[in-house]
Coordinates of C-alpha atoms in Angstrom, one line a residue:
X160 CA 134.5 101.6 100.1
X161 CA 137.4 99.6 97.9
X162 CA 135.5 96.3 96.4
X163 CA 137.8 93.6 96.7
X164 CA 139.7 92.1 94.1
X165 CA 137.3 88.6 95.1
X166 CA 134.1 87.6 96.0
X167 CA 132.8 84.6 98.7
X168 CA 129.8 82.2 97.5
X169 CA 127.8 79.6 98.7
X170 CA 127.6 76.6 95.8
X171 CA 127.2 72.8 95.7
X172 CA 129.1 70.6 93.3
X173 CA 126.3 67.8 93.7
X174 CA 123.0 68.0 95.6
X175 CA 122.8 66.9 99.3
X176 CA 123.2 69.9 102.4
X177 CA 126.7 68.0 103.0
X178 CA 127.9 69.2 99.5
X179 CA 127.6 72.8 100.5
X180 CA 130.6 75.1 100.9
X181 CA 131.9 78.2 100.7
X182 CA 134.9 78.9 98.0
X183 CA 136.3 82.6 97.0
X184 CA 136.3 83.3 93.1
X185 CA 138.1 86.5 91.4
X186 CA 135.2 89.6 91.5
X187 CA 133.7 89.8 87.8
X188 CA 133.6 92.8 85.7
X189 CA 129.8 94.1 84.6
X190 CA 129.3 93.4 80.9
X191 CA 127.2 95.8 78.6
X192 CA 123.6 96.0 80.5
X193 CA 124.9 94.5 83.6
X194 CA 125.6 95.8 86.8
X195 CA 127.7 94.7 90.1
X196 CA 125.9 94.3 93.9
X197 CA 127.4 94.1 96.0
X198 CA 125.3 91.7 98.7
X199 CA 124.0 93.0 101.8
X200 CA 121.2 90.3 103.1
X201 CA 119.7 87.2 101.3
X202 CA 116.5 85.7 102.6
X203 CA 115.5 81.9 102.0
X204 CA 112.5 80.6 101.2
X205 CA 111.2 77.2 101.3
X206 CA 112.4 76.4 98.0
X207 CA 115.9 76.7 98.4
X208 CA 115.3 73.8 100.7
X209 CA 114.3 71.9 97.7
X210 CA 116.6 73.2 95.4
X211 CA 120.0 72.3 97.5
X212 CA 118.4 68.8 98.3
X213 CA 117.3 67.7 94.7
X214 CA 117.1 70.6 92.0
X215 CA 113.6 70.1 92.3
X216 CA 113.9 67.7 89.3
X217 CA 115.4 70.9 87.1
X218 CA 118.6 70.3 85.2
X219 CA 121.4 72.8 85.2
X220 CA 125.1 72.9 85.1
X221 CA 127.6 72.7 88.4
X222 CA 128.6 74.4 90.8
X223 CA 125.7 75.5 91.5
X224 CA 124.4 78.6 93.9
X225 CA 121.3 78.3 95.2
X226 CA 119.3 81.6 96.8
X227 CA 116.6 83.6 95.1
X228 CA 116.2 87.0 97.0
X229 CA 118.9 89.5 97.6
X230 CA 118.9 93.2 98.6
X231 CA 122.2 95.0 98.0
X232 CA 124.5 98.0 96.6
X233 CA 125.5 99.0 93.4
X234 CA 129.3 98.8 92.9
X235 CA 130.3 98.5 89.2
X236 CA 127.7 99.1 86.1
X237 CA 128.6 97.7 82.6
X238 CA 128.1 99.9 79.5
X239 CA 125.0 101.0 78.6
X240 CA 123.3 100.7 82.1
X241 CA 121.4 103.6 82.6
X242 CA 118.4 102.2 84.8
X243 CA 121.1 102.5 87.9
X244 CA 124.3 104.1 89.4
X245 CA 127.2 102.9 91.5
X246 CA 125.7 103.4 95.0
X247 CA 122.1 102.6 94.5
X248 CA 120.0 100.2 96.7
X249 CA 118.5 97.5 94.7
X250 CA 116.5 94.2 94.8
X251 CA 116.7 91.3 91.8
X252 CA 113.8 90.2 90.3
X253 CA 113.0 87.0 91.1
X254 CA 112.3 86.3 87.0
X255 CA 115.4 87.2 85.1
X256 CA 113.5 88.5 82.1
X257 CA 109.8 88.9 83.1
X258 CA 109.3 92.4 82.7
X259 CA 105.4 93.0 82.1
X260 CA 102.4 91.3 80.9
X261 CA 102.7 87.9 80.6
X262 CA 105.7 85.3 81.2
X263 CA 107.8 85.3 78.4
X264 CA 109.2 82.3 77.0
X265 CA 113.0 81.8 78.0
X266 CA 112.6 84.3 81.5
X267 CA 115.4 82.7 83.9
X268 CA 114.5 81.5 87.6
X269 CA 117.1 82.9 89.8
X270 CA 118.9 81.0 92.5
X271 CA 117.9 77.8 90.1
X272 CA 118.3 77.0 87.4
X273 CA 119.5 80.5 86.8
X274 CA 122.6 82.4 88.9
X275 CA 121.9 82.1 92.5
X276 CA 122.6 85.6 95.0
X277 CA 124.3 83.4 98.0
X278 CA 127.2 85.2 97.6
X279 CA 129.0 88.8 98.9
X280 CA 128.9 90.0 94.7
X281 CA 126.5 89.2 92.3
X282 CA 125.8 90.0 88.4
X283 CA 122.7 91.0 87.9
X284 CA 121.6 92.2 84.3
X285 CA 119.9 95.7 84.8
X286 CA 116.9 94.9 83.7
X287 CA 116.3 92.4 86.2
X288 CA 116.4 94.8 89.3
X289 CA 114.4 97.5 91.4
X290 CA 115.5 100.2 93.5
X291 CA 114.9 99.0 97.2
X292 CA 112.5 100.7 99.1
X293 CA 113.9 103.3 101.0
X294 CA 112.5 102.4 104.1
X295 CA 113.5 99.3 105.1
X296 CA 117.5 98.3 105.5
X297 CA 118.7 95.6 103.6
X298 CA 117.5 92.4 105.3
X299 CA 113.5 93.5 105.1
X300 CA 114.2 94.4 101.4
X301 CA 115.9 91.2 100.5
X302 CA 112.4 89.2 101.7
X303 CA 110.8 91.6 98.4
X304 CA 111.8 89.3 95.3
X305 CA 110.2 86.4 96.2
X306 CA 107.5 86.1 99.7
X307 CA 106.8 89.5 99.1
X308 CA 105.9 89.4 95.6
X309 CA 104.1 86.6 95.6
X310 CA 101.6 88.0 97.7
X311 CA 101.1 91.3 96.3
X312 CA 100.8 89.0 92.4
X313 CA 98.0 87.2 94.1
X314 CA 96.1 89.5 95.6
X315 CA 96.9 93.1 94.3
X316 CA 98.0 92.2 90.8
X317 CA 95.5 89.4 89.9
X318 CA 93.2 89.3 92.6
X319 CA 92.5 92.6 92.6
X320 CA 91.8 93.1 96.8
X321 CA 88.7 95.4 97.6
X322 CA 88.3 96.7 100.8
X323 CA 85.8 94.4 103.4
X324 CA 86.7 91.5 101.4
X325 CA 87.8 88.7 103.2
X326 CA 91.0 86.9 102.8
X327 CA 91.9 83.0 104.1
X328 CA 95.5 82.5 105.0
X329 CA 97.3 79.3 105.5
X330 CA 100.4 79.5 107.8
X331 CA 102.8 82.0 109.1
X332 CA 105.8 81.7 106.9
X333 CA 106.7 84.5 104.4
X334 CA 104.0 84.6 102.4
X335 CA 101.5 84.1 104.4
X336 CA 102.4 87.2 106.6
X337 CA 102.9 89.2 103.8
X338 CA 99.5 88.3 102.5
X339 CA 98.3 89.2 106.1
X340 CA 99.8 92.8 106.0
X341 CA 98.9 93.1 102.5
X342 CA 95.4 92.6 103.2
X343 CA 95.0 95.1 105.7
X344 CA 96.5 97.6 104.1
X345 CA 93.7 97.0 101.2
X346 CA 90.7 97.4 103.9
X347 CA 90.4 93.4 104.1
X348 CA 89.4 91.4 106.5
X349 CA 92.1 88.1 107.6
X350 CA 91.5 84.4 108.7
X351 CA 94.4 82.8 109.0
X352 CA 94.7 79.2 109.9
X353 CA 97.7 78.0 111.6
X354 CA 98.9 74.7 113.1
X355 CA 100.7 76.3 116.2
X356 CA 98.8 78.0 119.0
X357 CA 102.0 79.4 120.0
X358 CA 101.7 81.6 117.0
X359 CA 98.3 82.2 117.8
X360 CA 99.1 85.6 119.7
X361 CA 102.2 86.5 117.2
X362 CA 99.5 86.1 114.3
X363 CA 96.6 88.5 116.1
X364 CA 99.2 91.0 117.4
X365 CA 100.3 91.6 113.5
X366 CA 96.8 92.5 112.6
X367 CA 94.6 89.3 111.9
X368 CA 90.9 89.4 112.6
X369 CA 91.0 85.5 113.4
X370 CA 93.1 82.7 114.1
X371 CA 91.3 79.4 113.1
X372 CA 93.3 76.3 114.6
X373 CA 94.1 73.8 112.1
X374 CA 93.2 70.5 113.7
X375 CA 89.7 72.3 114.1
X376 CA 86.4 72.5 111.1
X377 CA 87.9 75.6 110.5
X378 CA 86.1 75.5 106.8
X379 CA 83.1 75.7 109.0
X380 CA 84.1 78.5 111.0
X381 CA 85.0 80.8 108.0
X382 CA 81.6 80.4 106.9
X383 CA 80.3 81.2 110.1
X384 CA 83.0 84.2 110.5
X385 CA 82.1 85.4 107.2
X386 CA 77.8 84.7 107.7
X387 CA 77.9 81.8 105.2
X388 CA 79.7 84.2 102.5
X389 CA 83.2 82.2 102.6
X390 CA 86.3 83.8 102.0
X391 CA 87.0 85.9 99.0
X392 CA 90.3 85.1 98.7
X393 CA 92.5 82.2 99.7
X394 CA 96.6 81.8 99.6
X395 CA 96.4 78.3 99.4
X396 CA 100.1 77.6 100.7
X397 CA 99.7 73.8 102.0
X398 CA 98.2 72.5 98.7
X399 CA 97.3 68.6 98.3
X400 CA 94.5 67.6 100.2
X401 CA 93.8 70.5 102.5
X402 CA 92.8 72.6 98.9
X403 CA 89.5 70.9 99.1
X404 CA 88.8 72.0 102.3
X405 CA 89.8 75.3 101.1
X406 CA 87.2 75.6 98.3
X407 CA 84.9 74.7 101.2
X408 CA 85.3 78.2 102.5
X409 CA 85.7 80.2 99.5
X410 CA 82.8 82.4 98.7
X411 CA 80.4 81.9 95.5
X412 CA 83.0 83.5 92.8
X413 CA 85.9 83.5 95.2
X414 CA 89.6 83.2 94.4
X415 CA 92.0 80.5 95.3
X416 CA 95.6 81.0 94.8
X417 CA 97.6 78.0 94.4
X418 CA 101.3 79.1 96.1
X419 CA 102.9 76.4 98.6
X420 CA 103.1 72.8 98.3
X421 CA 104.0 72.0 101.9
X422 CA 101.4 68.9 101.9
X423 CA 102.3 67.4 98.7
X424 CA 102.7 68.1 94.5
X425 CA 99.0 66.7 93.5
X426 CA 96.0 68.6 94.1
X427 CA 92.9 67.0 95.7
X428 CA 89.6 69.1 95.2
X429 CA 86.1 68.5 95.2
X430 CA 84.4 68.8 91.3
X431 CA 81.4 70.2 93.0
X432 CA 82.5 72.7 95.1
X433 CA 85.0 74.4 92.5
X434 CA 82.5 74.2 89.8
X435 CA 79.0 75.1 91.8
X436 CA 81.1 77.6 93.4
X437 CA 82.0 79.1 90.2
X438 CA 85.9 79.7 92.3
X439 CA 88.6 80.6 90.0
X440 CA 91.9 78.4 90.8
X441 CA 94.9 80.6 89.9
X442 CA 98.6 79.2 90.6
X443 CA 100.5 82.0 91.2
X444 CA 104.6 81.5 90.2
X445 CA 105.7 85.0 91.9
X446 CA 105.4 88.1 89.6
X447 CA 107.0 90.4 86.9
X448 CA 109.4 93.5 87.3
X449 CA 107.0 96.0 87.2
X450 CA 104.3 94.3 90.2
X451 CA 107.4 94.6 92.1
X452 CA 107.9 98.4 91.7
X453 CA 104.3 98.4 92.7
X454 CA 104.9 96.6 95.8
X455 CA 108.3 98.8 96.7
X456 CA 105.9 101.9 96.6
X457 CA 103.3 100.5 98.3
X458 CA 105.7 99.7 101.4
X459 CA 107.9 103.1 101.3
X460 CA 104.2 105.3 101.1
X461 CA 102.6 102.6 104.2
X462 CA 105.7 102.3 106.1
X463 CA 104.8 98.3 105.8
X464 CA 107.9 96.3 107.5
X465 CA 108.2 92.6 106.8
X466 CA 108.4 90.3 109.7
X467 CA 111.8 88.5 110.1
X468 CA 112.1 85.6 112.0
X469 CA 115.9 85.4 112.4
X470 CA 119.2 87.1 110.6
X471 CA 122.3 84.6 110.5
X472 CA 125.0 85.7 108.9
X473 CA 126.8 84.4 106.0
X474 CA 128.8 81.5 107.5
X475 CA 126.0 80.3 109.3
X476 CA 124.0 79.6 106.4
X477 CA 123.6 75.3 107.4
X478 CA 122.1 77.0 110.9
X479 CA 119.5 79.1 109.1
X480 CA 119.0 76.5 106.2
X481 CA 117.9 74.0 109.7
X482 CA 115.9 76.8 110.7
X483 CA 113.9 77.2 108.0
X484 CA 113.2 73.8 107.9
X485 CA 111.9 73.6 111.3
X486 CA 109.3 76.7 110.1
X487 CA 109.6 80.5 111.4
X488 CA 107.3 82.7 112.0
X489 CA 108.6 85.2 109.3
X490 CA 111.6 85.5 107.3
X491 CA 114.8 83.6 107.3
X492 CA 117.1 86.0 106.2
X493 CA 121.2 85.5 106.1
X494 CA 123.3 89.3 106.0
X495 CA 126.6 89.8 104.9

């Protein structure tokens, strides 16, 4: 297949959904340690929200392309590559420059402030990306870089999951779901707590041992569940005041992952229950290259498929933006 001699993208010349459009720019050439994708899917995560309204307070330089997660083909590699090869599958890293080990000062967030991947070609150095798993076609491995990672970082990487543990869930978006199937492939038991009984069903069907309702004591119920143990892990994706309530159900020693921020930017939590608990509070800002070759194994060797919500493709991107405001039960992803 002939590349064309340019590329479309997705970019904002000021903040605001009204300031997006779509322009055409000539197709780059790979410098040395680069390489050229060609884009087959991006998904979008709650954060791009924030990113095209405000920049999340960040400051970077305009036009701007927002969109974090992309799964695509290799069609151009700059000298010196030798990590990939013009036809290979590949995801981007959601850390330009986070490799291993801790985060390194100066590691780049894509899709903001860094280069986003709303677009049909991106430049990617070759460092920061993985070869897609092999199992799953380009939309599933596009919801990898970010949803999917954070997940496996919070309870694989750091959390180290044991199975018959039990794991609290908040919500059915991307990362939660992903925690859910991550869990039971570990041998864990899931409570997830949801505000929609529609997804009630949706939610036990994919695998989870209960579905607390959230307008319920359902802090009180895990213990119950759990015979007064708590939960051993929780992916605290509302944040703000329901974290308290969350330390309420974590077990004596437990782990509380600090991920979404869907009920605010400050933290409310009880002195007492953190500290008598002994609960470690972790905030968990994705993961590194090499947790993500972890997870890409772990999928391709459990035949694990991520739960998508919707595809839209690439025009419709306002329509999917919308949609993922409304909340999905899955992934947002748009194709190309």
């Amino acid at each position: 297949m002939q590349e064309p001699q340019t590329l479309r993208r997705w970019q904002l010349s000021s903040f605001g959904r009204e300031q997006l459009e779509q322009v055409q720019q000539p197709l780059p050439t790979p410098g040395p340690g680069q390489i050229l994708v060609r884009v087959g899917a991006v998904s979008l995560n709650y954060r791009d929200l924030l990113m095209v309204r405000d920049g999340m307070g960040m400051k970077f330089d305009m036009p701007f392309t927002p969109g974090s997660d992309m799964a695509g083909t290799v069609v151009a590699t700059g000298p010196g590559v030798q990590r990939f090869a013009i036809g290979d599958r590949v995801v981007n890293t959601f850390w330009g420059g986070w490799i291993d080990g801790q985060w390194p000062t100066g590691a780049v967030l894509l899709g903001g402030p860094g280069p986003g991947m709303l677009a049909s070609h991106v430049l990617l150095d070759a460092a920061g990306a993985v070869a897609a798993p092999a199992t799953l076609d380009f939309a599933e491995a596009s919801t990898l870089p970010c949803a999917g990672l954070t997940a496996w970082f919070a309870l694989a990487e750091t959390g180290a999951l044991r199975p018959g543990q039990t794991v609290l869930i908040h919500g059915t978006g991307g990362v939660a779901l992903f925690g859910l199937q991550l869990a039971r492939l570990h041998g864990a038991r899931t409570i997830v707590v949801s505000g929609s009984e529609d997804k009630r069903a949706q939610t036990l069907a994919l695998g989870a041992t209960h579905v607390l309702m959230r307008d319920s004591d359902w802090p009180a119920e895990v213990r119950r569940l759990t015979e007064d143990r708590g939960a051993d892990h929780v992916l605290e994706l509302a944040s703000g005041p329901n974290l308290d309530r969350s330390l309420q159900a974590t077990a004596q020693g437990g782990r509380v992952s600090i991920i979404g921020m869907l009920g605010g930017e400050t933290l409310s939590a009880s002195f007492y229950a953190m500290v008598l608990g002994r609960i470690a509070v972790q905030g968990i800002g994705v993961g590194h290259r090499r947790a993500l070759e972890e997870l890409v194994r772990a999928i391709d060797l459990n035949a694990l498929k991520p739960v998508i919500a919707a595809r839209y493709a690439f025009a419709e991107l306002p329509d999917a933006l919308d949609h993922l405001a409304r909340g999905a039960f899955g992934k947002i992803v748009v194709t190309l």
